[in-house]
XYZ file of C-alpha atoms in Angstrom:
759
model
C -31.642 -3.185 31.793
C -28.973 -5.460 33.196
C -26.875 -7.158 30.574
C -26.010 -10.204 32.600
C -22.542 -11.724 32.572
C -19.927 -11.290 29.877
C -17.784 -14.399 29.593
C -15.392 -13.391 26.825
C -12.376 -11.156 27.200
C -13.046 -7.433 27.399
C -14.900 -6.108 24.351
C -15.398 -2.353 24.184
C -18.161 -2.495 21.603
C -19.640 -4.449 18.730
C -20.647 -2.707 15.520
C -24.240 -3.693 14.734
C -23.352 -3.796 11.029
C -20.766 -6.520 11.704
C -23.155 -8.881 13.547
C -23.693 -11.993 11.422
C -25.663 -14.197 13.825
C -27.175 -14.229 17.320
C -27.035 -17.835 18.470
C -29.022 -18.949 21.586
C -27.364 -21.410 23.962
C -23.833 -22.029 25.185
C -22.213 -22.809 21.813
C -18.860 -21.112 22.283
C -15.453 -21.833 23.806
C -16.002 -19.045 26.327
C -18.856 -20.994 27.876
C -16.816 -24.207 27.847
C -13.945 -22.521 29.699
C -16.325 -20.824 32.138
C -18.036 -24.115 33.015
C -14.651 -25.771 33.561
C -13.221 -23.011 35.774
C -16.276 -21.877 37.719
C -18.429 -23.728 40.238
C -21.432 -21.531 39.356
C -23.861 -22.964 36.849
C -25.526 -20.931 34.135
C -28.995 -21.655 32.790
C -28.528 -22.569 29.123
C -31.864 -20.909 28.304
C -30.431 -17.568 29.463
C -27.240 -17.743 27.372
C -26.560 -16.512 23.848
C -23.563 -15.839 21.596
C -23.077 -12.921 19.201
C -20.962 -13.786 16.141
C -19.532 -10.685 14.446
C -16.663 -9.407 12.337
C -15.644 -8.581 8.771
C -13.215 -11.452 8.175
C -13.885 -15.069 7.264
C -13.198 -16.186 10.829
C -15.786 -14.444 12.996
C -15.273 -13.164 16.537
C -17.659 -14.127 19.313
C -19.152 -12.389 22.334
C -20.680 -14.768 24.916
C -23.410 -13.327 27.159
C -25.748 -14.590 29.846
C -29.012 -12.859 30.805
C -30.600 -12.960 34.273
C -34.080 -14.177 33.222
C -36.117 -15.633 30.367
C -37.755 -12.256 29.687
C -34.433 -10.439 29.520
C -32.988 -13.121 27.233
C -35.959 -12.876 24.852
C -35.820 -9.084 24.816
C -32.096 -8.995 24.050
C -32.266 -11.552 21.222
C -35.349 -9.988 19.625
C -33.951 -6.484 20.003
C -30.587 -7.376 18.488
C -32.181 -9.235 15.570
C -34.400 -6.224 14.868
C -31.423 -3.841 14.997
C -29.384 -6.033 12.658
C -32.227 -6.268 10.130
C -32.963 -2.525 10.373
C -29.291 -1.660 9.919
C -28.954 -3.841 6.824
C -32.028 -2.375 5.131
C -31.250 1.254 6.051
C -30.680 3.514 3.020
C -27.180 4.076 1.688
C -26.795 7.746 2.823
C -27.626 6.726 6.401
C -25.136 3.845 6.290
C -22.431 6.205 4.996
C -23.156 8.737 7.752
C -22.956 6.004 10.408
C -19.640 4.819 8.995
C -18.267 8.374 8.902
C -19.304 8.976 12.500
C -17.629 5.737 13.557
C -14.367 6.808 11.925
C -14.637 10.354 13.277
C -15.415 9.393 16.878
C -12.662 6.766 16.852
C -10.333 9.785 16.876
C -12.608 12.228 18.753
C -12.846 10.056 21.857
C -13.925 12.994 24.067
C -16.963 13.675 21.840
C -15.982 17.311 21.366
C -17.154 17.199 17.731
C -13.728 18.144 16.430
C -10.438 16.546 15.469
C -7.121 18.112 14.491
C -5.878 18.412 10.919
C -2.969 16.153 11.876
C -5.393 13.436 13.044
C -7.283 13.797 9.785
C -4.083 13.442 7.770
C -3.179 10.242 9.638
C -6.688 8.892 9.087
C -6.482 9.489 5.322
C -3.089 7.793 5.108
C -4.647 4.634 6.576
C -6.984 4.398 3.557
C -4.061 4.980 1.131
C -4.979 8.599 0.367
C -1.725 10.497 0.224
C -1.833 14.025 1.669
C 1.224 16.017 0.491
C 1.097 18.515 3.374
C -1.133 20.087 5.983
C -1.800 23.061 3.732
C -3.559 20.755 1.292
C -6.079 19.746 3.967
C -6.722 23.266 5.155
C -7.424 24.395 1.609
C -9.894 21.557 1.138
C -11.892 22.702 4.172
C -13.980 25.891 4.414
C -11.847 28.397 6.321
C -14.852 30.195 7.813
C -15.780 27.166 9.902
C -12.306 26.208 11.166
C -11.949 26.478 14.930
C -8.337 26.786 16.034
C -7.288 24.586 13.133
C -9.682 21.784 14.143
C -12.130 19.957 11.882
C -15.783 19.499 12.814
C -17.865 16.483 11.801
C -19.774 18.519 9.212
C -16.469 19.522 7.607
C -15.237 15.928 7.814
C -18.384 14.713 6.001
C -18.015 17.463 3.390
C -14.382 16.492 2.804
C -15.487 12.868 2.273
C -18.010 13.980 -0.368
C -15.430 16.204 -2.004
C -12.807 13.454 -2.228
C -15.320 10.876 -3.415
C -17.195 12.833 -6.070
C -15.151 15.786 -7.341
C -13.734 13.687 -10.167
C -17.145 12.291 -11.123
C -18.691 15.755 -11.208
C -16.175 16.747 -13.882
C -17.157 13.826 -16.086
C -19.097 14.796 -19.183
C -22.369 13.160 -18.103
C -25.173 14.779 -20.170
C -27.714 14.515 -17.350
C -25.450 16.334 -14.856
C -24.430 19.021 -17.350
C -27.956 20.499 -17.143
C -27.500 21.537 -13.509
C -24.045 23.121 -13.625
C -25.452 26.592 -14.325
C -28.034 26.425 -11.552
C -26.973 28.358 -8.423
C -27.926 25.522 -6.049
C -27.173 22.706 -8.560
C -30.128 20.734 -7.203
C -31.800 17.798 -8.942
C -35.546 18.158 -8.494
C -38.275 15.537 -8.343
C -39.122 16.073 -12.026
C -35.446 15.891 -13.011
C -34.958 12.636 -11.154
C -38.160 11.201 -12.603
C -37.032 11.992 -16.169
C -33.662 10.367 -15.438
C -35.343 7.170 -14.193
C -37.620 7.064 -17.232
C -35.279 8.151 -20.021
C -31.895 6.841 -18.895
C -32.756 3.825 -16.750
C -36.112 2.776 -18.276
C -37.682 2.347 -14.831
C -41.369 1.878 -15.681
C -42.552 2.354 -12.099
C -41.276 5.953 -12.150
C -44.209 7.153 -14.299
C -46.051 7.704 -11.007
C -44.953 10.945 -9.290
C -46.060 9.694 -5.879
C -43.854 6.592 -6.152
C -40.812 8.645 -7.138
C -41.491 11.066 -4.271
C -41.864 8.215 -1.777
C -38.656 6.640 -3.068
C -36.716 9.897 -2.567
C -38.151 10.276 0.959
C -37.145 6.730 1.934
C -33.701 7.116 0.343
C -32.853 10.431 2.038
C -34.434 9.444 5.381
C -34.336 13.069 6.536
C -37.475 14.581 8.163
C -36.309 18.102 7.218
C -36.314 17.099 3.548
C -39.808 15.586 3.500
C -41.296 18.460 1.536
C -43.732 18.461 -1.354
C -40.927 18.739 -3.896
C -37.923 16.705 -2.637
C -34.535 17.182 -4.292
C -31.039 15.713 -4.490
C -27.736 17.540 -4.265
C -25.215 16.416 -6.866
C -23.180 14.345 -4.391
C -26.405 12.668 -3.164
C -27.300 11.796 -6.736
C -23.813 10.374 -7.365
C -24.122 8.340 -4.162
C -27.413 6.953 -5.460
C -25.769 5.953 -8.754
C -23.349 3.667 -6.901
C -25.747 2.528 -4.174
C -27.576 -0.729 -3.507
C -30.854 1.095 -4.278
C -29.696 1.407 -7.899
C -28.564 -2.211 -8.285
C -29.367 -4.047 -11.498
C -30.213 -7.182 -9.503
C -33.892 -8.131 -9.195
C -34.416 -8.317 -5.440
C -37.433 -10.622 -5.876
C -34.897 -13.364 -6.669
C -33.110 -13.029 -3.318
C -35.093 -15.895 -1.846
C -34.352 -19.229 -3.507
C -37.306 -21.579 -3.822
C -36.333 -25.217 -2.987
C -38.494 -26.453 -5.887
C -36.239 -24.547 -8.271
C -33.254 -26.717 -7.243
C -34.536 -29.896 -8.905
C -33.209 -29.231 -12.406
C -29.983 -30.748 -13.776
C -26.805 -29.064 -12.553
C -26.036 -27.805 -16.069
C -29.091 -25.502 -15.881
C -27.427 -23.272 -13.289
C -24.600 -20.786 -13.219
C -22.075 -21.693 -10.515
C -19.663 -19.201 -9.007
C -16.417 -21.153 -9.007
C -14.466 -18.940 -6.579
C -15.358 -20.387 -3.170
C -18.327 -21.305 -0.936
C -20.123 -22.914 -3.879
C -23.251 -25.053 -3.655
C -22.863 -27.907 -4.221
C -19.298 -28.136 -2.844
C -16.938 -28.763 -5.771
C -13.201 -29.289 -5.238
C -10.926 -28.663 -8.201
C -7.774 -30.774 -7.829
C -4.481 -29.792 -9.443
C -2.706 -33.144 -9.153
C 0.233 -32.973 -11.639
C 1.507 -36.196 -10.143
C 1.860 -39.898 -10.897
C -0.921 -42.488 -10.737
C 0.564 -43.872 -7.507
C 0.341 -40.479 -5.836
C -3.186 -39.967 -7.200
C -4.230 -43.200 -5.474
C -2.745 -41.870 -2.215
C -4.767 -38.686 -2.632
C -7.950 -40.683 -3.276
C -7.375 -42.706 -0.099
C -7.025 -39.492 1.925
C -10.188 -38.025 0.407
C -12.212 -41.103 1.308
C -10.804 -41.183 4.831
C -11.496 -37.497 5.533
C -14.801 -36.922 3.725
C -16.331 -40.349 4.294
C -19.908 -40.780 3.021
C -20.064 -37.131 1.969
C -17.662 -37.831 -0.930
C -19.544 -38.572 -4.155
C -17.859 -41.687 -5.584
C -20.590 -43.048 -7.874
C -23.481 -41.662 -9.946
C -26.541 -40.562 -7.966
C -28.857 -42.158 -10.532
C -27.334 -44.663 -12.945
C -30.361 -44.520 -15.250
C -30.380 -40.707 -15.492
C -29.670 -39.175 -18.882
C -28.521 -35.840 -17.402
C -26.567 -34.395 -14.519
C -27.961 -34.661 -10.962
C -29.808 -31.687 -9.465
C -28.510 -29.451 -6.619
C -31.069 -31.028 -4.273
C -29.702 -34.498 -5.087
C -26.196 -33.247 -4.266
C -27.048 -31.788 -0.871
C -24.428 -32.640 1.773
C -22.175 -34.106 -0.910
C -18.633 -33.169 -1.933
C -17.636 -33.444 -5.594
C -14.093 -33.658 -6.911
C -13.603 -32.107 -10.340
C -10.930 -33.467 -12.662
C -10.219 -33.365 -16.356
C -12.101 -35.811 -18.532
C -10.119 -38.966 -19.340
C -9.506 -40.060 -22.900
C -12.200 -42.253 -24.427
C -11.706 -45.944 -23.580
C -8.959 -45.170 -21.065
C -9.345 -46.265 -17.463
C -6.616 -43.922 -16.353
C -4.084 -41.558 -17.782
C -0.472 -41.084 -16.795
C 0.479 -37.513 -16.035
C 3.513 -36.519 -18.039
C 6.126 -34.380 -16.349
C 6.789 -31.444 -18.664
C 9.899 -30.268 -16.815
C 12.707 -32.658 -15.837
C 14.162 -32.650 -12.341
C 16.442 -29.680 -11.822
C 18.528 -28.737 -8.822
C 17.918 -25.101 -9.790
C 14.243 -25.433 -8.822
C 13.852 -24.425 -5.175
C 10.912 -26.832 -4.829
C 13.398 -29.691 -5.322
C 15.643 -28.532 -2.490
C 16.275 -30.812 0.493
C 15.865 -27.966 2.974
C 15.457 -24.196 2.809
C 14.909 -21.403 5.318
C 16.497 -18.654 7.399
C 19.921 -19.259 9.011
C 22.264 -16.777 10.665
C 25.668 -16.011 9.153
C 28.454 -14.288 11.075
C 29.662 -11.023 9.593
C 33.477 -11.279 9.285
C 33.922 -7.533 9.970
C 31.882 -6.817 13.082
C 31.310 -10.493 14.035
C 27.564 -9.927 14.321
C 25.087 -12.573 13.197
C 22.676 -11.626 10.399
C 19.878 -13.681 8.815
C 20.248 -15.051 5.281
C 18.057 -17.328 3.226
C 19.730 -20.735 2.696
C 18.910 -23.514 0.236
C 20.373 -27.010 0.633
C 20.553 -29.264 -2.439
C 22.211 -32.625 -2.936
C 25.473 -30.971 -4.040
C 25.588 -27.389 -2.718
C 24.420 -24.928 -0.080
C 23.274 -21.617 -1.606
C 22.677 -18.464 0.430
C 21.268 -15.033 -0.334
C 22.186 -11.498 0.642
C 21.226 -10.383 4.135
C 17.482 -10.683 4.614
C 14.997 -10.126 7.427
C 13.940 -12.842 9.819
C 10.628 -11.059 10.229
C 8.622 -11.581 7.068
C 5.980 -9.138 8.177
C 8.495 -6.296 8.259
C 9.696 -7.217 4.778
C 6.152 -6.960 3.467
C 5.667 -3.573 5.125
C 8.883 -2.263 3.595
C 7.914 -3.620 0.209
C 4.526 -1.981 0.547
C 6.103 1.349 1.428
C 8.580 1.146 -1.431
C 6.040 0.074 -4.046
C 4.491 3.252 -5.385
C 0.976 3.416 -6.701
C 1.090 4.336 -10.402
C -1.644 6.931 -10.092
C 0.141 8.703 -7.218
C 3.651 8.342 -8.610
C 3.856 12.046 -9.414
C 3.269 13.024 -5.765
C 6.831 12.106 -4.776
C 8.446 13.798 -7.790
C 10.402 16.976 -7.123
C 8.613 18.793 -9.988
C 5.167 18.321 -8.416
C 4.219 21.198 -6.117
C 0.540 20.382 -5.477
C -1.563 23.460 -4.793
C 0.447 26.670 -4.582
C -1.024 29.411 -2.422
C -4.701 30.217 -2.003
C -7.202 31.367 -4.608
C -5.469 32.751 -7.696
C -2.046 33.105 -6.070
C -0.691 29.857 -7.551
C 0.237 31.404 -10.887
C 2.245 34.215 -9.269
C 3.962 31.814 -6.850
C 4.922 29.462 -9.701
C 6.373 32.366 -11.685
C 8.375 33.529 -8.672
C 9.743 30.026 -7.965
C 10.771 29.481 -11.584
C 12.315 32.939 -11.947
C 14.325 32.688 -8.726
C 15.507 29.152 -9.459
C 16.544 29.805 -13.058
C 18.201 33.131 -12.237
C 20.185 31.703 -9.299
C 21.253 28.418 -10.872
C 21.342 29.354 -14.551
C 18.880 26.556 -15.323
C 18.150 26.119 -19.046
C 14.966 26.700 -21.021
C 12.471 23.949 -20.324
C 12.943 24.067 -16.539
C 9.510 23.349 -15.153
C 7.126 22.538 -12.330
C 3.612 21.078 -12.175
C 0.879 22.371 -9.866
C -2.824 21.840 -9.233
C -5.047 23.877 -11.510
C -6.873 26.707 -9.740
C -9.564 27.092 -12.393
C -10.272 23.466 -13.359
C -10.588 21.132 -10.363
C -8.882 17.801 -11.016
C -6.644 19.222 -13.761
C -3.044 20.443 -13.474
C -0.945 23.313 -14.805
C 2.507 22.959 -16.355
C 4.634 26.065 -15.731
C 7.969 26.321 -17.576
C 10.844 28.706 -18.291
C 11.447 29.892 -21.876
C 13.412 32.831 -23.207
C 13.689 34.556 -19.858
C 10.046 34.366 -18.842
C 7.538 31.893 -17.393
C 4.756 30.352 -19.459
C 1.836 28.153 -18.401
C -0.012 25.273 -20.058
C -3.098 23.380 -18.848
C -2.872 19.611 -18.413
C -6.366 18.254 -19.089
C -7.875 15.196 -17.408
C -10.870 13.029 -18.219
C -12.376 9.699 -17.226
C -12.226 6.667 -19.524
C -13.679 3.357 -18.317
C -13.506 4.565 -14.737
C -9.814 5.555 -14.919
C -8.376 9.083 -15.255
C -6.455 10.052 -18.384
C -4.169 13.067 -18.838
C -3.274 15.038 -21.972
C -2.082 18.318 -23.418
C -3.588 17.570 -26.823
C -6.553 15.301 -27.570
C -4.557 13.017 -29.873
C -1.958 12.017 -27.237
C -3.387 10.697 -23.953
C -1.507 9.215 -20.959
C -2.598 6.934 -18.119
C -0.804 8.950 -15.419
C 0.513 12.456 -14.893
C 3.950 10.931 -14.314
C 3.875 9.266 -17.749
C 2.884 12.552 -19.432
C 5.763 14.516 -17.899
C 8.228 11.717 -18.583
C 7.153 11.707 -22.256
C 7.711 15.440 -22.749
C 11.113 15.145 -21.131
C 12.027 12.815 -23.997
C 9.941 14.278 -26.849
C 9.654 17.987 -27.642
C 6.485 19.852 -26.716
C 5.317 21.483 -29.966
C 3.457 24.798 -30.171
C 2.896 27.287 -32.975
C 5.743 29.453 -31.694
C 8.322 26.923 -30.467
C 9.392 23.310 -29.849
C 10.995 22.456 -26.532
C 11.652 19.506 -24.220
C 11.064 19.726 -20.491
C 14.522 19.795 -18.951
C 15.238 20.540 -15.299
C 12.571 20.130 -12.590
C 12.234 22.986 -10.111
C 12.258 21.456 -6.595
C 9.878 22.410 -3.813
C 11.195 24.918 -1.305
C 11.029 24.015 2.380
C 8.976 20.862 1.706
C 10.597 19.305 4.783
C 8.814 21.721 7.124
C 5.522 19.803 6.828
C 7.110 16.393 7.484
C 6.398 14.565 10.722
C 10.092 14.044 11.420
C 11.109 17.731 11.173
C 11.551 20.019 14.202
C 12.323 23.676 13.572
C 12.934 24.588 17.237
C 14.556 21.665 19.016
C 17.917 21.574 20.766
C 20.229 18.580 20.796
C 19.461 17.835 24.459
C 15.708 17.979 23.759
C 16.161 15.611 20.829
C 18.126 13.202 23.002
C 15.417 13.331 25.686
C 12.823 12.337 23.084
C 14.928 9.511 21.660
C 15.734 8.163 25.127
C 12.021 7.307 25.432
C 11.966 5.244 22.197
C 14.120 2.108 22.713
C 14.151 1.150 19.042
C 16.981 1.333 16.528
C 15.891 3.378 13.545
C 13.986 5.990 15.600
C 14.958 9.423 14.252
C 14.143 13.098 13.903
C 15.587 16.043 11.980
C 16.202 19.347 13.731
C 17.339 22.814 12.716
C 20.747 23.721 14.178
C 21.793 27.157 15.428
C 24.328 27.555 12.611
C 22.876 29.015 9.378
C 21.785 26.509 6.705
C 22.574 23.607 9.004
C 20.482 20.651 10.193
C 21.098 17.477 12.182
C 19.665 13.970 12.027
C 19.367 12.556 15.555
C 18.773 8.817 15.634
C 19.193 5.566 17.552
C 21.527 2.865 16.281
C 22.982 -0.114 18.123
C 21.111 1.004 21.231
C 22.810 4.424 21.336
C 21.753 7.940 20.375
C 23.839 9.503 17.607
C 23.805 12.609 15.407
C 24.787 13.449 11.825
C 25.316 16.975 10.490
C 23.525 18.024 7.297
C 24.491 21.217 5.441
C 22.416 23.244 2.973
C 24.645 24.525 0.164
C 22.597 26.590 -2.249
C 20.102 24.256 -3.894
C 21.895 21.130 -2.600
C 21.751 19.292 0.728
C 25.047 17.641 1.738
C 25.569 14.783 4.215
C 29.221 13.826 4.398
C 30.232 13.266 0.779
C 26.671 12.556 -0.387
C 24.564 15.224 -2.089
C 20.777 15.409 -2.406
C 18.375 17.835 -4.009
C 16.420 18.337 -0.792
C 16.177 17.268 2.828
C 13.099 15.232 1.909
C 15.091 13.318 -0.718
C 17.851 12.654 1.816
C 15.477 11.159 4.384
C 13.636 9.187 1.717
C 16.936 7.659 0.561
C 18.025 6.604 4.051
C 14.622 5.100 4.814
C 15.526 2.546 2.121
C 19.297 2.352 2.633
C 21.442 2.183 5.792
C 22.451 5.587 7.193
C 24.849 4.388 9.888
C 26.309 0.895 9.593
C 23.247 -1.313 9.089
C 20.635 1.078 10.519
C 17.883 2.484 8.289
C 15.632 5.364 9.327
C 12.374 3.684 10.369
C 10.444 5.537 13.084
C 9.953 9.323 12.713
C 9.665 10.811 16.201
C 7.478 13.703 17.305
C 5.199 14.350 20.274
C 2.397 12.248 18.780
C 4.553 9.171 18.183
C 6.055 9.536 21.673
C 2.577 9.158 23.119
C 2.041 5.959 21.112
C 5.378 4.135 21.338
C 7.380 6.081 23.938
C 8.219 4.686 27.361
C 7.576 6.490 30.630
C 11.177 6.038 31.850
C 14.028 7.398 29.690
C 16.805 5.032 28.684
C 19.784 6.942 30.082
C 22.145 4.151 29.047
C 21.554 5.080 25.391
C 22.867 8.621 25.817
C 26.575 8.068 26.250
C 29.069 5.888 24.451
C 32.592 5.754 25.777
C 34.165 9.160 26.311
C 32.167 10.931 23.610
C 28.779 12.018 25.020
C 26.306 13.081 22.330
C 28.956 12.912 19.618
C 28.418 13.381 15.877
C 29.188 10.433 13.615
C 29.944 10.041 9.933
C 27.157 8.566 7.829
C 27.728 5.664 5.456
C 29.077 6.779 2.121
C 26.737 6.321 -0.812
C 28.016 3.531 -3.076
C 29.852 4.775 -6.140
C 28.612 3.002 -9.216
C 31.798 2.252 -11.089
C 31.764 0.713 -14.529
C 33.610 -2.152 -16.179
C 35.569 -1.875 -19.464
C 37.233 -4.167 -22.006
C 40.586 -3.341 -23.605
C 40.424 -2.808 -27.367
C 44.218 -2.617 -27.657
C 47.266 -3.746 -25.703
C 48.901 -1.167 -23.430
C 52.238 -1.245 -21.573
C 52.640 0.994 -18.539
C 55.060 3.916 -18.950
C 55.099 4.810 -15.247
C 54.736 3.029 -11.919
C 51.201 4.371 -11.330
C 49.916 3.102 -14.715
C 48.188 -0.165 -15.601
C 49.458 -2.712 -18.150
C 46.973 -4.971 -19.972
C 46.540 -7.090 -23.079
C 43.851 -6.821 -25.733
C 40.374 -8.013 -24.499
C 41.472 -7.774 -20.849
C 38.654 -6.818 -18.420
C 39.254 -3.798 -16.145
C 36.996 -3.505 -13.090
C 35.926 -0.697 -10.720
C 36.709 1.971 -13.295
C 36.755 5.528 -11.942
C 36.270 7.934 -14.847
C 38.588 10.897 -14.354
C 38.929 14.003 -16.489
C 41.750 14.507 -18.963
C 41.379 11.261 -20.925
C 42.846 9.004 -18.215
C 40.827 6.650 -16.004
C 41.634 4.469 -12.982
C 40.807 0.762 -12.601
C 41.680 -2.726 -11.315
C 43.238 -5.445 -13.463
C 45.629 -8.364 -12.928
C 45.890 -7.850 -9.179
C 46.779 -4.147 -9.552
C 44.355 -1.700 -7.911
C 43.282 1.777 -9.072
C 46.085 2.507 -11.537
C 45.882 4.899 -14.483
C 45.224 3.885 -18.110
C 44.229 5.744 -21.312
C 40.447 5.956 -21.749
C 40.614 5.704 -25.558
C 42.102 2.187 -25.294
C 38.969 0.657 -23.792
C 35.218 0.285 -24.313
C 32.571 0.154 -21.587
C 30.713 -3.138 -21.092
C 27.958 -4.355 -18.776
C 29.046 -6.029 -15.521
C 27.253 -9.233 -16.511
C 29.312 -9.469 -19.694
C 32.452 -9.084 -17.615
C 31.474 -11.796 -15.172
C 30.408 -14.845 -17.152
C 31.185 -17.112 -14.252
C 28.990 -15.041 -11.917
C 26.150 -14.898 -14.479
C 26.328 -18.627 -15.049
C 26.359 -19.243 -11.307
C 23.236 -17.136 -10.668
C 21.373 -18.694 -13.585
C 22.223 -22.185 -12.338
C 21.204 -21.565 -8.735
C 17.762 -21.761 -7.111
C 18.177 -18.193 -5.773
C 18.866 -16.523 -9.119
C 19.980 -12.880 -8.792
C 19.507 -13.043 -5.006
C 22.499 -15.363 -4.731
C 25.375 -14.108 -2.627
C 27.459 -17.276 -2.475
C 27.483 -21.050 -2.359
C 29.352 -23.855 -0.632
C 30.166 -27.249 -2.137
C 28.649 -29.874 0.170
C 31.342 -32.442 -0.631
C 34.040 -30.096 0.751
C 32.195 -29.333 3.988
C 33.222 -30.547 7.411
C 30.410 -30.485 9.972
C 31.238 -29.762 13.588
C 29.616 -28.369 16.716
C 30.474 -24.981 18.192
C 29.548 -23.437 21.538
C 26.261 -21.549 21.615
C 26.927 -17.977 20.454
C 23.453 -16.426 20.732
C 20.032 -17.201 22.168
C 16.537 -17.167 20.684
C 13.731 -15.613 22.713
């Protein structure tokens, strides 16, 4: 069948489940533009518009058929498909959704996707996969083809991720089937559940229960005399629309039922209510309220309800009486009062950013490199306040914030003590013992050194392995569901919301057993965790790395490669439009970059994804072959390869900031030597560098980094040492974000030549 003309921009497909309306006629902007730009005329009777989407603002697809018969067939067919899709059983809807997700990656319809594609897909739905090994262990090895995942495996993984936790819940009905080899729920079992647990009176009839199971499963191969559910199918039913508590006979609203007073109904007050009720938060003077009322009348016109519908009525009007009316809700005025003044609870304050004259992003010139960087500025009647360097692209800020904000339930995943699943089958215990023994023997780590791994015996639980008295011991960390949320515990009387909270507790409070009491001390880090990261390349030369980075013209693009020298790595990255390299050295259990030390290569990269590695450049875009296909350019940027006379040179990374303390002098001290510091009692000494031997270095009275006796001072918080700074931040609209301020009265305004251009 010919589909006629498509007037909208190219649309590759429309999901039937997302179609909200099929509207006959030319009621779309596509038709309006087509009629303006084209001399050809379209018969309005042959045109229709499909409205679809999942957001509040729907998309449209404008189509024109070639005849009346074709138009009728398309509209009727689409309406039937939409209705059939909506009423299809839940398992069928889930399978359709899974196939849509699967084939979005498997574009060649080969019925397989790679494990890497699967990992990326899971990350998009906020499911964190620690490594590729985790995925392979979740999938049945016997069916893997060259490391690829078939659709059947993909569907099984979905069921496993969705229902493994629920299967471990102590649900009495499900406990009956654990010992059965097939763990099936038969027709009689399901019938007893409907009768005993859900009080479904219709389920007394075996034929009705059988017919219900047939229609729910919608599988011709399962239409046998005694249908059955697998456990995951039963759990799907529990959360499905077929098991809703809502009485579907009430879906259709009878107009006669809308004639009662408004107080007889429950109204959802979120949005899209009927009748339309606007709740106004005025918090303003009577004069401003009159201005608001004038605007309401002008915009809403006759639709605005300004007087009672029926003066003689002794109750509220009915929904039918309020059709096509807009109500404005406000608090009830005091008895006998025509109006009420709104009191202002907070006086005017210049510290409130809402009272500022102007605020927004301006560029400030860096005095060191003379580059312009965005800052947030606030102009008040007396001062100009500005923040630390910010981003002019709010979207990027939100992405960074999202990446940095960890989910409480997954907080343990990024901890060095969490090793996930170790080995295959029962190998995890032996691997944990080997890791602990090697680590504690090599480093001399104390008793209480530990790691946490997935339990091999109890799915969903974890195992705590720790070092005590020269040998490794193991302890099960139990989990259970409470009000839909997982809880973790070693003993029943002390339960934690997260695994992270449990471990953190026993690092502070001793773990008590019959034989010993001991705190968890030093976490045992993962070995070679970097090898599964997308940014790591085990066999990549410097020239190959540069060739890859030349195709990504973005500062912050990076990769990590193994160097030929033993225990040596390099970070290759782009900064300021040039390709640069930093050496990283493995020294025992420590990774060293310049003067900065990290516990692992993963920790190093994680740190510099949040903090600048080279000047103002943070690591942003991990580069591998897959990302090159997505964001790489066809032509290499050869201009990025060389800088001056140092082709491909190695640079020094930014030094990590040293967090020096501030102290107050308890006694007066007079310097005995030229390299010592003199100070009076209660003097404040800044930037204190604590050295060994009882002598520290610090700044005071214009003297920098001179020696003084440590027993003459006491450590204080920086805020206590800087009352002026604290007072300034508290009295500014930017609070702790404040970097500086300028007194408006001392400013001289002048014009300067244009220094940069906006695109």
